[in-house]
Short mmCIF file of C-alpha atoms and ligand atoms in Angstrom, two decimals:
data_model
loop_
_atom_site.label_atom_id
_atom_site.label_comp_id
_atom_site.label_asym_id
_atom_site.label_seq_id
_atom_site.Cartn_x
_atom_site.Cartn_y
_atom_site.Cartn_z
CA MET A 1 -0.01 -0.28 0.01
CA ARG A 2 1.35 3.25 -0.70
CA ARG A 3 1.45 6.54 1.40
CA ILE A 4 -1.07 9.58 0.02
CA LYS A 5 -0.06 12.51 1.60
CA ILE A 6 -2.91 15.52 2.23
CA PHE A 7 -1.99 18.55 1.40
CA ASP A 8 -4.74 20.88 3.12
CA THR A 9 -4.95 24.21 1.90
CA THR A 10 -8.20 25.63 3.01
CA LEU A 11 -6.72 28.56 5.09
CA ARG A 12 -5.11 29.51 2.20
CA ASP A 13 -6.92 28.95 -1.40
CA GLY A 14 -9.63 28.27 0.46
CA GLU A 15 -10.02 31.67 1.99
CA GLN A 16 -9.53 33.23 -1.53
CA ALA A 17 -12.88 31.93 -2.01
CA ALA A 18 -15.36 34.95 -3.10
CA GLY A 19 -16.33 35.88 0.55
CA GLY A 20 -13.81 33.60 2.92
CA ALA A 21 -12.94 35.63 5.61
CA LEU A 22 -11.38 34.09 8.79
CA THR A 23 -10.22 35.62 11.74
CA LEU A 24 -6.88 34.84 13.24
CA GLU A 25 -8.17 33.51 16.49
CA GLU A 26 -10.63 30.88 13.43
CA LYS A 27 -7.42 30.43 11.41
CA ILE A 28 -5.85 29.09 14.61
CA ASP A 29 -8.80 26.95 15.46
CA ILE A 30 -9.14 25.37 12.52
CA ALA A 31 -5.00 24.92 12.00
CA GLN A 32 -5.37 22.99 14.77
CA GLN A 33 -8.14 20.43 13.96
CA LEU A 34 -6.63 19.66 10.55
CA GLU A 35 -3.85 18.88 12.75
CA ARG A 36 -6.06 16.34 14.68
CA LEU A 37 -7.94 15.09 11.95
CA GLY A 38 -4.15 14.52 10.26
CA VAL A 39 -3.27 16.03 7.80
CA ASP A 40 0.20 15.74 6.45
CA CYS A 41 0.76 19.51 5.45
CA ILE A 42 -1.21 22.81 6.20
CA GLU A 43 -1.04 25.74 4.00
CA ALA A 44 -1.66 28.49 6.42
CA GLY A 45 -1.60 31.47 3.93
CA PHE A 46 0.08 33.78 1.99
CA PRO A 47 2.58 36.05 3.87
CA ALA A 48 3.70 38.23 1.95
CA THR A 49 0.08 40.04 1.00
CA SER A 50 -0.94 41.32 3.82
CA PRO A 51 0.45 41.97 7.84
CA GLY A 52 -2.43 39.41 8.67
CA ASP A 53 -1.50 36.91 6.95
CA PHE A 54 1.63 37.36 7.60
CA ARG A 55 1.31 36.66 11.78
CA ALA A 56 -1.51 34.39 11.00
CA VAL A 57 1.56 32.40 9.76
CA GLU A 58 3.51 33.45 12.09
CA THR A 59 0.97 31.94 14.81
CA VAL A 60 0.17 28.57 13.04
CA CYS A 61 4.07 27.33 12.57
CA GLU A 62 4.57 28.14 16.36
CA LEU A 63 1.41 26.02 17.12
CA VAL A 64 1.06 23.04 14.66
CA LYS A 65 3.99 20.56 15.85
CA ASN A 66 2.89 17.67 14.04
CA ALA A 67 2.31 18.30 10.86
CA GLN A 68 4.49 20.23 7.80
CA VAL A 69 3.08 23.75 7.75
CA ALA A 70 3.62 25.52 4.20
CA ALA A 71 2.98 29.72 3.18
CA LEU A 72 2.47 30.18 -0.39
CA SER A 73 4.51 33.00 -1.98
CA ASP A 74 4.73 34.14 -5.47
CA ALA A 75 8.43 34.18 -7.20
CA LYS A 76 9.19 37.42 -6.24
CA LEU A 77 12.45 37.71 -3.96
CA ALA A 78 11.31 39.78 -1.70
CA ASN A 79 8.23 38.09 -1.27
CA ILE A 80 9.76 35.00 -0.82
CA GLU A 81 12.51 36.25 2.07
CA THR A 82 8.96 37.58 4.13
CA THR A 83 7.35 33.93 3.26
CA GLY A 84 10.96 32.10 4.98
CA ALA A 85 10.63 35.02 7.72
CA ALA A 86 6.84 33.74 8.37
CA LEU A 87 7.66 30.27 8.48
CA LYS A 88 11.18 30.93 10.58
CA LYS A 89 9.21 28.60 14.03
CA ALA A 90 7.50 26.02 12.36
CA VAL A 91 8.90 22.62 13.52
CA ALA A 92 8.51 21.38 9.74
CA PRO A 93 7.88 24.69 6.83
CA ARG A 94 7.38 23.87 3.48
CA LEU A 95 7.86 27.20 1.69
CA HIS A 96 5.60 26.81 -1.65
CA THR A 97 6.50 28.74 -5.00
CA VAL A 98 4.08 29.37 -7.91
CA LEU A 99 5.23 30.61 -11.31
CA SER A 100 3.10 30.32 -14.63
CA THR A 101 4.10 28.21 -17.20
CA SER A 102 1.77 28.45 -19.64
CA ASP A 103 2.28 30.42 -22.90
CA ILE A 104 -1.04 32.30 -22.07
CA HIS A 105 0.13 33.72 -18.26
CA LEU A 106 3.86 34.19 -19.94
CA ASN A 107 2.20 36.29 -22.64
CA TYR A 108 -0.40 38.18 -21.78
CA GLN A 109 -0.08 38.02 -17.73
CA LEU A 110 2.99 38.10 -16.98
CA ARG A 111 4.73 39.51 -20.01
CA ILE A 112 7.89 37.43 -19.96
CA THR A 113 9.30 34.32 -22.16
CA ARG A 114 9.83 30.80 -21.11
CA GLN A 115 13.60 31.38 -20.96
CA GLN A 116 13.01 34.43 -18.62
CA CYS A 117 9.83 31.98 -17.26
CA LEU A 118 12.64 29.46 -16.47
CA GLU A 119 15.42 31.82 -15.27
CA MET A 120 12.62 33.47 -12.37
CA ALA A 121 11.93 29.79 -11.27
CA VAL A 122 14.98 28.20 -10.12
CA ALA A 123 16.19 32.16 -8.73
CA ALA A 124 13.11 31.98 -6.63
CA VAL A 125 13.67 28.26 -5.87
CA LYS A 126 17.24 28.73 -4.92
CA LEU A 127 16.44 32.02 -2.22
CA GLY A 128 13.93 29.73 -0.98
CA ARG A 129 15.83 26.35 -0.57
CA SER A 130 18.41 28.99 1.42
CA LEU A 131 16.17 30.05 3.70
CA ILE A 132 13.58 26.63 4.33
CA GLY A 133 14.72 23.03 3.59
CA GLU A 134 11.65 22.29 2.18
CA VAL A 135 10.48 24.15 -0.95
CA GLU A 136 8.60 23.58 -3.28
CA PHE A 137 7.30 24.68 -5.99
CA SER A 138 3.96 24.82 -8.12
CA ALA A 139 3.44 25.95 -12.03
CA MET A 140 0.98 27.78 -12.33
CA ASP A 141 -1.73 26.48 -14.90
CA ALA A 142 0.51 23.55 -15.56
CA ALA A 143 -2.56 22.14 -17.58
CA ARG A 144 -2.39 24.92 -19.96
CA SER A 145 1.67 24.57 -20.45
CA ASP A 146 3.54 22.95 -22.89
CA TRP A 147 4.17 19.85 -21.83
CA ASP A 148 8.21 19.84 -22.37
CA PHE A 149 8.54 22.92 -21.09
CA LEU A 150 6.81 21.71 -17.95
CA CYS A 151 9.49 19.09 -17.53
CA ARG A 152 12.40 21.81 -18.24
CA VAL A 153 10.70 23.73 -16.07
CA PHE A 154 10.76 21.00 -13.26
CA GLU A 155 13.86 19.52 -14.20
CA ALA A 156 15.82 23.24 -13.67
CA THR A 157 13.69 23.72 -10.23
CA ILE A 158 14.12 20.38 -8.88
CA GLY A 159 18.02 21.06 -10.13
CA ALA A 160 18.10 24.24 -7.99
CA GLY A 161 16.66 22.65 -4.77
CA ALA A 162 12.96 22.28 -5.08
CA THR A 163 11.83 19.07 -3.24
CA VAL A 164 7.92 18.88 -4.16
CA ILE A 165 7.19 20.23 -7.35
CA ASN A 166 3.36 20.71 -8.23
CA ILE A 167 1.14 19.84 -10.89
CA PRO A 168 -1.95 22.10 -10.44
CA ASP A 169 -4.72 22.44 -13.24
CA THR A 170 -5.46 25.87 -11.87
CA LEU A 171 -8.41 26.07 -13.36
CA GLY A 172 -10.08 22.93 -13.47
CA TYR A 173 -9.83 22.91 -17.33
CA MET A 174 -8.49 19.23 -17.81
CA GLN A 175 -10.40 15.44 -18.25
CA PRO A 176 -9.23 12.75 -15.77
CA HIS A 177 -7.77 10.71 -18.73
CA GLU A 178 -5.57 13.51 -19.72
CA PHE A 179 -4.32 14.26 -16.50
CA ALA A 180 -2.92 11.66 -15.43
CA GLU A 181 -1.51 11.18 -19.17
CA MET A 182 0.08 14.51 -18.49
CA VAL A 183 1.18 13.57 -14.86
CA LYS A 184 2.22 10.50 -16.15
CA TYR A 185 4.29 12.75 -19.00
CA VAL A 186 6.20 15.21 -16.44
CA MET A 187 7.35 12.00 -14.51
CA ASP A 188 8.59 10.05 -17.28
CA ASN A 189 10.47 13.13 -17.97
CA VAL A 190 11.70 14.74 -15.78
CA PRO A 191 15.55 13.07 -15.51
CA ASN A 192 15.90 14.17 -12.12
CA ILE A 193 12.46 13.57 -10.78
CA ASP A 194 13.54 11.23 -8.17
CA LYS A 195 14.77 14.17 -6.17
CA ALA A 196 11.42 15.73 -5.52
CA ALA A 197 8.03 14.28 -4.53
CA VAL A 198 5.29 14.60 -7.10
CA SER A 199 2.57 16.63 -5.96
CA VAL A 200 -0.98 18.00 -7.82
CA HIS A 201 -3.82 20.72 -7.22
CA CYS A 202 -6.80 20.21 -8.87
CA HIS A 203 -10.17 22.81 -8.99
CA ASN A 204 -13.81 22.13 -9.58
CA ASP A 205 -15.00 24.07 -12.30
CA LEU A 206 -16.39 20.95 -13.99
CA GLY A 207 -16.94 19.90 -11.19
CA MET A 208 -13.83 17.19 -11.87
CA ALA A 209 -11.04 18.97 -8.87
CA THR A 210 -11.90 14.95 -6.98
CA ALA A 211 -11.45 12.70 -10.42
CA LEU A 212 -8.43 14.67 -11.45
CA SER A 213 -6.48 14.43 -8.07
CA LEU A 214 -6.95 10.98 -8.02
CA ALA A 215 -6.10 9.73 -11.17
CA ALA A 216 -3.20 11.84 -10.82
CA VAL A 217 -2.74 9.63 -7.38
CA ASN A 218 -3.59 6.19 -9.67
CA VAL A 219 -0.16 7.51 -11.80
CA GLY A 220 1.65 7.49 -9.00
CA ALA A 221 1.41 10.97 -7.96
CA GLU A 222 2.21 10.86 -4.15
CA TRP A 223 0.79 14.70 -2.44
CA VAL A 224 -2.46 15.71 -3.12
CA GLU A 225 -3.36 19.80 -2.38
CA CYS A 226 -7.50 19.68 -1.30
CA THR A 227 -9.43 21.62 0.80
CA VAL A 228 -11.86 20.91 3.87
CA ASN A 229 -15.59 21.02 1.96
CA GLY A 230 -13.86 21.61 -1.17
CA VAL A 231 -13.71 25.57 -0.57
CA GLY A 232 -11.34 27.81 -2.82
CA GLU A 233 -11.16 29.91 -5.87
CA ARG A 234 -14.03 30.25 -8.09
CA ALA A 235 -15.78 26.49 -8.23
CA GLY A 236 -13.47 25.66 -5.81
CA ASN A 237 -9.99 22.70 -4.96
CA ALA A 238 -10.48 19.23 -4.78
CA ALA A 239 -12.56 18.17 -1.44
CA LEU A 240 -9.83 16.20 1.14
CA GLU A 241 -13.00 14.56 2.03
CA GLU A 242 -14.32 13.19 -1.11
CA ILE A 243 -10.13 12.24 -2.11
CA VAL A 244 -9.47 10.46 1.67
CA MET A 245 -13.07 8.52 1.86
CA ALA A 246 -12.40 7.36 -2.23
CA LEU A 247 -8.79 5.81 -0.69
CA THR A 248 -10.22 4.62 1.76
CA THR A 249 -13.40 2.91 0.79
CA ARG A 250 -11.23 1.45 -2.26
CA PRO A 251 -8.27 0.43 -1.67
CA ASP A 252 -8.88 -2.83 -3.57
CA HIS A 253 -8.46 -0.52 -6.51
CA PHE A 254 -6.24 3.30 -5.40
CA LYS A 255 -3.93 0.25 -3.48
CA CYS A 256 -3.36 3.53 -0.85
CA THR A 257 -3.85 4.50 2.61
CA THR A 258 -3.46 8.43 4.19
CA GLY A 259 -2.75 9.44 7.41
CA ILE A 260 -6.37 10.53 7.92
CA LYS A 261 -8.53 10.24 10.84
CA THR A 262 -11.63 9.91 9.44
CA ASP A 263 -13.76 9.90 12.21
CA GLN A 264 -12.70 13.77 12.40
CA ILE A 265 -14.13 14.61 8.59
CA TRP A 266 -17.78 15.61 9.59
CA ARG A 267 -16.28 17.93 12.57
CA THR A 268 -14.04 19.77 10.23
CA SER A 269 -16.33 19.95 7.74
CA ARG A 270 -18.75 21.52 9.86
CA MET A 271 -16.19 23.74 11.38
CA VAL A 272 -14.85 25.19 8.13
CA SER A 273 -18.94 25.83 6.64
CA SER A 274 -19.11 27.56 10.30
CA TYR A 275 -16.80 29.67 10.60
CA MET A 276 -16.56 30.86 6.47
CA GLY A 277 -20.16 30.98 6.21
CA PHE A 278 -20.29 28.75 3.68
CA PRO A 279 -23.05 26.51 4.08
CA VAL A 280 -22.94 22.29 2.47
CA GLN A 281 -25.16 21.50 0.01
CA PRO A 282 -27.02 18.58 1.14
CA ASN A 283 -26.36 16.36 -1.48
CA LYS A 284 -22.49 17.13 -1.29
CA ALA A 285 -20.71 14.41 -1.65
CA VAL A 286 -19.60 12.98 2.51
CA VAL A 287 -20.38 15.69 3.98
CA GLY A 288 -23.70 16.94 2.51
CA SER A 289 -26.71 16.51 5.48
CA ASN A 290 -28.77 14.14 2.99
CA ALA A 291 -25.14 12.10 2.64
CA PHE A 292 -26.65 9.08 4.27
CA SER A 293 -30.12 9.32 4.51
CA HIS A 294 -32.45 6.95 2.59
CA ALA A 295 -35.60 7.96 0.79
CA SER A 296 -36.72 5.43 -1.30
CA GLY A 297 -38.44 2.75 0.22
CA LEU A 298 -36.75 0.20 -1.61
CA HIS A 299 -33.50 1.32 0.13
CA GLN A 300 -34.73 1.81 3.54
CA ASP A 301 -36.12 -2.23 3.47
CA GLY A 302 -32.51 -3.04 2.27
CA MET A 303 -31.08 -0.80 4.74
CA LEU A 304 -33.66 -2.56 7.31
CA LYS A 305 -32.24 -5.49 6.30
CA GLU A 306 -28.25 -5.18 6.00
CA ARG A 307 -26.44 -1.71 5.89
CA SER A 308 -24.33 -2.56 3.52
CA THR A 309 -26.94 -3.27 0.76
CA TYR A 310 -27.10 0.64 -0.25
CA GLU A 311 -24.05 1.46 2.69
CA ILE A 312 -20.60 1.82 0.87
CA MET A 313 -19.40 3.82 3.90
CA THR A 314 -21.06 4.32 6.88
CA PRO A 315 -21.73 7.59 9.05
CA GLU A 316 -19.80 7.22 11.75
CA SER A 317 -16.46 6.25 9.62
CA ILE A 318 -16.42 10.11 9.54
CA GLY A 319 -17.24 11.11 13.16
CA ARG A 320 -20.87 11.58 12.53
CA SER A 321 -23.28 10.35 14.68
CA ASP A 322 -27.09 11.13 16.26
CA SER A 323 -26.29 10.30 19.58
CA ARG A 324 -28.15 12.31 22.10
CA LEU A 325 -26.43 14.08 24.68
CA VAL A 326 -27.68 12.01 28.40
CA ILE A 327 -27.25 14.95 29.96
CA SER A 328 -30.44 17.37 30.13
CA LYS A 329 -31.00 20.81 32.07
CA HIS A 330 -30.64 18.86 35.42
CA SER A 331 -27.07 17.62 34.73
CA GLY A 332 -23.57 19.11 36.21
CA ARG A 333 -20.55 20.34 35.27
CA ASN A 334 -18.92 17.52 35.22
CA ALA A 335 -20.96 14.85 32.78
CA PHE A 336 -20.99 18.28 30.28
CA ARG A 337 -16.90 18.31 30.78
CA ASP A 338 -17.33 14.71 30.06
CA ARG A 339 -19.41 15.15 26.43
CA LEU A 340 -16.80 17.65 25.48
CA VAL A 341 -13.70 16.01 26.38
CA LYS A 342 -15.56 13.05 24.29
CA LEU A 343 -15.83 15.50 21.34
CA GLY A 344 -12.26 16.35 21.92
CA TYR A 345 -12.52 19.33 22.75
CA ARG A 346 -9.61 20.82 25.94
CA LEU A 347 -11.23 24.21 27.10
CA ASP A 348 -9.29 26.54 29.64
CA GLU A 349 -11.59 26.71 32.61
CA ASP A 350 -12.99 29.98 31.38
CA GLU A 351 -14.15 28.89 27.90
CA PHE A 352 -15.73 26.16 30.02
CA MET A 353 -17.61 28.23 32.18
CA ARG A 354 -18.91 29.82 29.01
CA ALA A 355 -19.71 27.00 27.15
CA PHE A 356 -21.12 25.72 30.09
CA ARG A 357 -23.71 28.57 30.79
CA ALA A 358 -24.89 28.43 27.13
CA PHE A 359 -25.57 25.27 27.44
CA LYS A 360 -27.62 25.27 30.78
CA ASP A 361 -29.66 28.25 29.08
CA ILE A 362 -30.32 26.12 25.37
CA ALA A 363 -31.15 22.76 27.78
CA ASP A 364 -33.31 24.96 29.26
CA ARG A 365 -35.69 25.45 26.13
CA LYS A 366 -34.92 22.16 24.57
CA LYS A 367 -35.66 18.73 25.18
CA GLU A 368 -32.74 16.70 23.38
CA VAL A 369 -29.03 18.32 23.48
CA THR A 370 -27.08 16.88 20.88
CA ASP A 371 -23.47 16.52 19.86
CA GLY A 372 -24.58 19.40 17.17
CA ASP A 373 -26.23 21.40 19.43
CA ILE A 374 -23.25 20.88 21.61
CA GLU A 375 -20.19 22.00 18.49
CA ALA A 376 -22.23 25.06 17.84
CA VAL A 377 -22.50 26.30 20.98
CA VAL A 378 -18.32 26.07 22.00
CA ALA A 379 -17.73 27.70 18.88
CA ASP A 380 -20.32 30.53 19.69
CA GLN A 381 -19.00 30.67 22.89
CA VAL A 382 -15.40 29.90 22.74
CA LEU A 383 -14.37 31.86 19.27
CA THR A 384 -15.78 34.53 19.08
CA VAL A 385 -13.93 37.91 19.19
CA GLU A 386 -14.06 40.50 22.13
CA GLU A 387 -17.37 41.44 23.31
CA HIS A 388 -16.89 44.92 22.38
CA TYR A 389 -20.66 45.64 22.05
CA LYS A 390 -22.63 43.35 23.51
CA ILE A 391 -27.21 42.07 23.09
CA GLU A 392 -28.96 42.98 26.41
CA SER A 393 -32.34 42.55 25.43
CA LEU A 394 -34.05 42.04 22.37
CA GLN A 395 -37.73 42.45 21.57
CA VAL A 396 -39.75 42.08 18.09
CA MET A 397 -42.95 42.88 16.52
CA CYS A 398 -43.81 40.96 13.58
CA GLY A 399 -47.06 39.81 11.62
CA GLU A 400 -49.09 40.01 8.69
CA PRO A 401 -50.05 42.99 8.12
CA ALA A 402 -47.64 45.37 10.16
CA LEU A 403 -44.59 46.89 10.31
CA PRO A 404 -41.98 44.40 11.44
CA THR A 405 -40.60 46.67 14.34
CA ALA A 406 -37.32 46.14 16.56
CA THR A 407 -36.00 47.14 20.12
CA VAL A 408 -32.97 46.32 21.15
CA ARG A 409 -30.56 47.30 23.87
CA VAL A 410 -26.79 47.75 23.43
CA ILE A 411 -24.16 47.20 25.99
CA SER A 412 -21.34 49.43 24.57
CA PRO A 413 -17.66 49.58 24.97
CA ASP A 414 -18.21 51.67 27.70
CA GLY A 415 -19.89 49.85 29.88
CA GLU A 416 -23.10 51.91 29.18
CA SER A 417 -26.73 50.35 27.93
CA ARG A 418 -28.16 51.78 25.06
CA GLN A 419 -31.50 51.24 23.12
CA ASP A 420 -32.91 51.91 20.17
CA ALA A 421 -35.97 50.81 17.48
CA ALA A 422 -36.58 50.54 14.36
CA ILE A 423 -38.65 49.48 11.73
CA GLY A 424 -37.66 47.44 8.54
CA ASP A 425 -38.63 44.79 5.93
CA GLY A 426 -39.06 41.87 7.75
CA PRO A 427 -38.12 41.37 11.48
CA VAL A 428 -34.15 40.86 10.68
CA ASP A 429 -33.83 43.67 8.99
CA ALA A 430 -35.23 45.81 11.91
CA VAL A 431 -32.92 44.13 13.83
CA CYS A 432 -30.38 45.25 12.66
CA LYS A 433 -31.76 48.55 11.80
CA ALA A 434 -32.26 49.18 15.50
CA ILE A 435 -28.48 47.60 15.78
CA ASP A 436 -27.21 49.52 13.27
CA ARG A 437 -28.67 53.16 15.04
CA ILE A 438 -27.02 52.49 18.48
CA VAL A 439 -23.40 51.52 16.84
CA GLY A 440 -22.96 53.39 14.25
CA ILE A 441 -20.67 50.86 11.96
CA PRO A 442 -21.29 51.82 8.52
CA ASN A 443 -21.48 48.17 6.15
CA LYS A 444 -23.29 46.46 3.83
CA LEU A 445 -24.79 43.16 5.02
CA SER A 446 -24.08 41.72 2.18
CA ASP A 447 -25.13 37.35 2.70
CA PHE A 448 -27.27 36.06 5.15
CA ASN A 449 -28.04 32.74 6.52
CA VAL A 450 -29.90 30.40 8.17
CA SER A 451 -29.29 26.45 9.03
CA SER A 452 -30.43 24.39 12.08
CA VAL A 453 -27.82 22.49 14.27
CA SER A 454 -30.29 19.92 15.07
CA SER A 455 -33.03 18.54 13.94
CA GLY A 456 -37.05 18.91 15.71
CA ILE A 457 -38.78 21.99 16.34
CA ASP A 458 -36.83 23.25 19.01
CA ALA A 459 -33.62 23.10 16.83
CA LEU A 460 -30.89 25.48 17.94
CA GLY A 461 -31.41 27.69 14.89
CA GLU A 462 -27.55 29.26 13.78
CA VAL A 463 -27.18 32.19 12.06
CA SER A 464 -24.12 33.41 9.29
CA ILE A 465 -23.78 37.34 7.86
CA ARG A 466 -21.58 38.39 6.36
CA VAL A 467 -21.36 41.90 6.49
CA GLU A 468 -18.77 44.57 4.20
CA SER A 469 -16.93 47.12 6.07
CA GLU A 470 -13.91 49.45 5.38
CA GLU A 471 -12.26 47.64 7.02
CA GLY A 472 -12.64 44.04 4.72
CA THR A 473 -15.95 41.65 5.36
CA PHE A 474 -16.56 40.09 8.16
CA ILE A 475 -18.70 36.80 8.76
CA GLY A 476 -20.54 36.87 12.36
CA ARG A 477 -22.38 33.83 13.69
CA GLY A 478 -25.06 33.49 16.55
CA ILE A 479 -26.93 30.85 17.50
CA SER A 480 -30.41 30.32 19.62
CA THR A 481 -33.33 28.28 19.77
CA TYR A 482 -34.89 31.46 19.06
CA ILE A 483 -33.78 32.63 15.10
CA VAL A 484 -34.27 36.48 15.00
CA VAL A 485 -32.39 36.73 18.26
CA ALA A 486 -29.36 34.55 16.32
CA SER A 487 -29.74 37.43 13.82
CA GLY A 488 -28.98 40.09 16.21
CA ARG A 489 -26.55 37.94 17.98
CA ALA A 490 -24.72 37.56 14.38
CA TYR A 491 -24.89 40.83 13.38
CA LEU A 492 -23.54 41.84 16.08
CA ASN A 493 -20.63 39.60 16.12
CA ALA A 494 -19.58 40.41 12.69
CA LEU A 495 -19.56 43.93 13.55
CA ASN A 496 -17.71 43.48 16.43
CA LYS A 497 -14.92 41.93 14.15
CA VAL A 498 -14.80 44.82 12.30
CA VAL A 499 -14.11 46.43 15.67
CA ALA A 500 -11.67 44.11 16.33
CA ALA A 501 -10.19 44.62 12.69
CA ARG A 502 -9.98 48.89 13.81
CA LYS A 503 -8.80 48.83 16.67
CA GLU A 504 -6.22 46.31 15.49
CA ARG A 505 -5.11 48.59 12.29
CA GLU A 506 -5.02 51.76 15.48
CA THR A 507 -2.58 50.59 17.62
CA GLY A 508 -0.62 49.50 14.65
CA GLY A 509 -0.58 46.03 13.56
CA ASP A 510 1.12 46.81 10.87
CA LYS A 511 4.08 47.10 13.29
CA LEU A 512 3.71 42.81 13.65
CA ASN A 513 5.94 42.05 10.34
CA THR A 514 8.96 41.22 11.34
CA GLY A 515 10.43 44.32 9.58
CA LYS A 516 11.58 43.02 6.09
CA GLN A 517 10.80 44.82 3.27
CA GLY A 518 8.41 43.91 0.82
CA ALA A 519 6.70 42.49 3.72
CA ALA A 520 3.13 44.37 3.24
CA SER A 521 3.89 45.79 -0.41
CA ASN A 522 0.49 48.39 -1.69
CA ASP A 523 0.32 45.55 -4.60
CA THR A 524 -0.47 42.82 -2.97
CA ARG A 525 -2.16 44.12 -0.24
CA ALA A 526 -4.56 45.62 -2.82
CA GLU A 527 -4.97 42.53 -4.57
CA LYS A 528 -5.68 40.86 -1.43
CA ASP A 529 -8.56 42.98 -0.51
CA GLU A 530 -9.52 43.45 -3.97
CA LYS A 531 -10.87 40.10 -3.20
CA ARG A 532 -12.27 40.88 -0.25
CA ALA A 533 -15.07 43.02 -2.36
CA ALA A 534 -13.81 45.87 -0.06
CA THR A 535 -16.77 48.92 -0.11
CA PRO A 536 -16.85 51.20 -3.28
CA LYS A 537 -14.98 53.89 -1.62
CA LYS A 538 -12.06 51.72 -1.11
CA VAL A 539 -11.92 50.35 -4.62
CA ALA A 540 -12.35 53.82 -5.47
CA LYS A 541 -9.00 55.04 -3.86
CA ARG A 542 -7.50 51.74 -4.62
CA GLN A 543 -7.56 52.54 -8.23
CA PRO A 544 -4.47 53.96 -9.57
CA VAL A 545 -2.87 51.33 -8.38
CA MET A 546 -4.36 49.02 -9.55
CA ALA A 547 -3.56 50.61 -12.91
MN1 MN B 1 -5.49 26.70 -6.09
#
């Protein structure tokens, strides 16, 4: 059995998704969960794009002990220096540098010749190797590159010290058999290929990302780059859970194993979905809510007689169970603590008490508290940003016909309690408008999503709200058995993130850079901001730079 290595890029390519925005605390939490999941390498960010990304990579490097930590850089030498600095504290760092090799990109985007491309790639890898022992070179848009030129670039970069070469289908353009041929061609035609590991990185524009990655595994690729839930640029990346479960379910075909603890998949998926504010479609392979639901009578009949008739993998194998909590509102701290430990949480005393109080609050209103409820409570209580503003009380009146009206009382950072009321297009709109009147942070609400954490009429509702502000895009989350209350909490949670970001900027978050030149060049920062769908005001300010 070959061991396939999983390179997770949820925190880099995944976070690049339109509207994907994670706070430092959320990135740390996801990185630690990825470590528990057992991925071989965590790509933590693109440090040269912004001081925030730099600090995120640095922090992940300090905390992660059992996986490699990678950081991405383009081939600009100053940015490679910055990336090397960000990776300094990692137990097992990997510097990942990328340069396009397709004629389309060379001619129209980079405006350089193939020879220049070759020289830049070699210089980038050489510098990278002088800083970090493990260097990965990615040939961006490899899939649309000339195969022989691609081989020459790989040969030269391996010669310059690359320890991993990555063959990406950056645009999800290929068909599986074609991609397999290409990977095989590279493996057969790069003379020094034995000195580097082969990695693939596929996108899902035509729904092929998993198929492409597995086709490459079949012809010998050792590393697969992927993201949890397949999040990422445009249609996303290859989904980690699909690749891992394909390899796990069909060892007879692939003859491969991975180091993934599959029973952590469900929890990781929930966490990434919730933090990024991207719901998982119900019919999504492996992690969709319906992925293990049998609706047809014929199928149900088979399932009752023998599960293997209609089940190729079990929900338990990905850590999904509908187990009900044996503790209720009458239960004490120890029972709750016990359950948390079983679910894999290690909270400090303060976090524990906050989670416990929230649990009691929910148990009061809900007969059965599920593991899913507990996970939502912990995410809500433990990972929220500092509550600069806090909802003290919230009242809504609505009906048909009636003017939806909300009265909200909010505790401000100065401890003062203020209240206001507003009417809106609906109850949630009214709540947000009332909060706006008190808090006064200009923003645009760009996405609103409600999902239920568990089933039943008394289910806990989880609301995620995406707001765009001058400071960037932020996702707020709130849970409650009352949707309107959850919405108010989610909205204020997002605004608290805006306040935190503003504070960090004012207190000189930029100082956190290691002082390397080019660490936060205006260009790359502007590009990153652009991706974050900044407010019109910001775009206008930035236009001259982009031109
Ligand atoms: Mn990508």
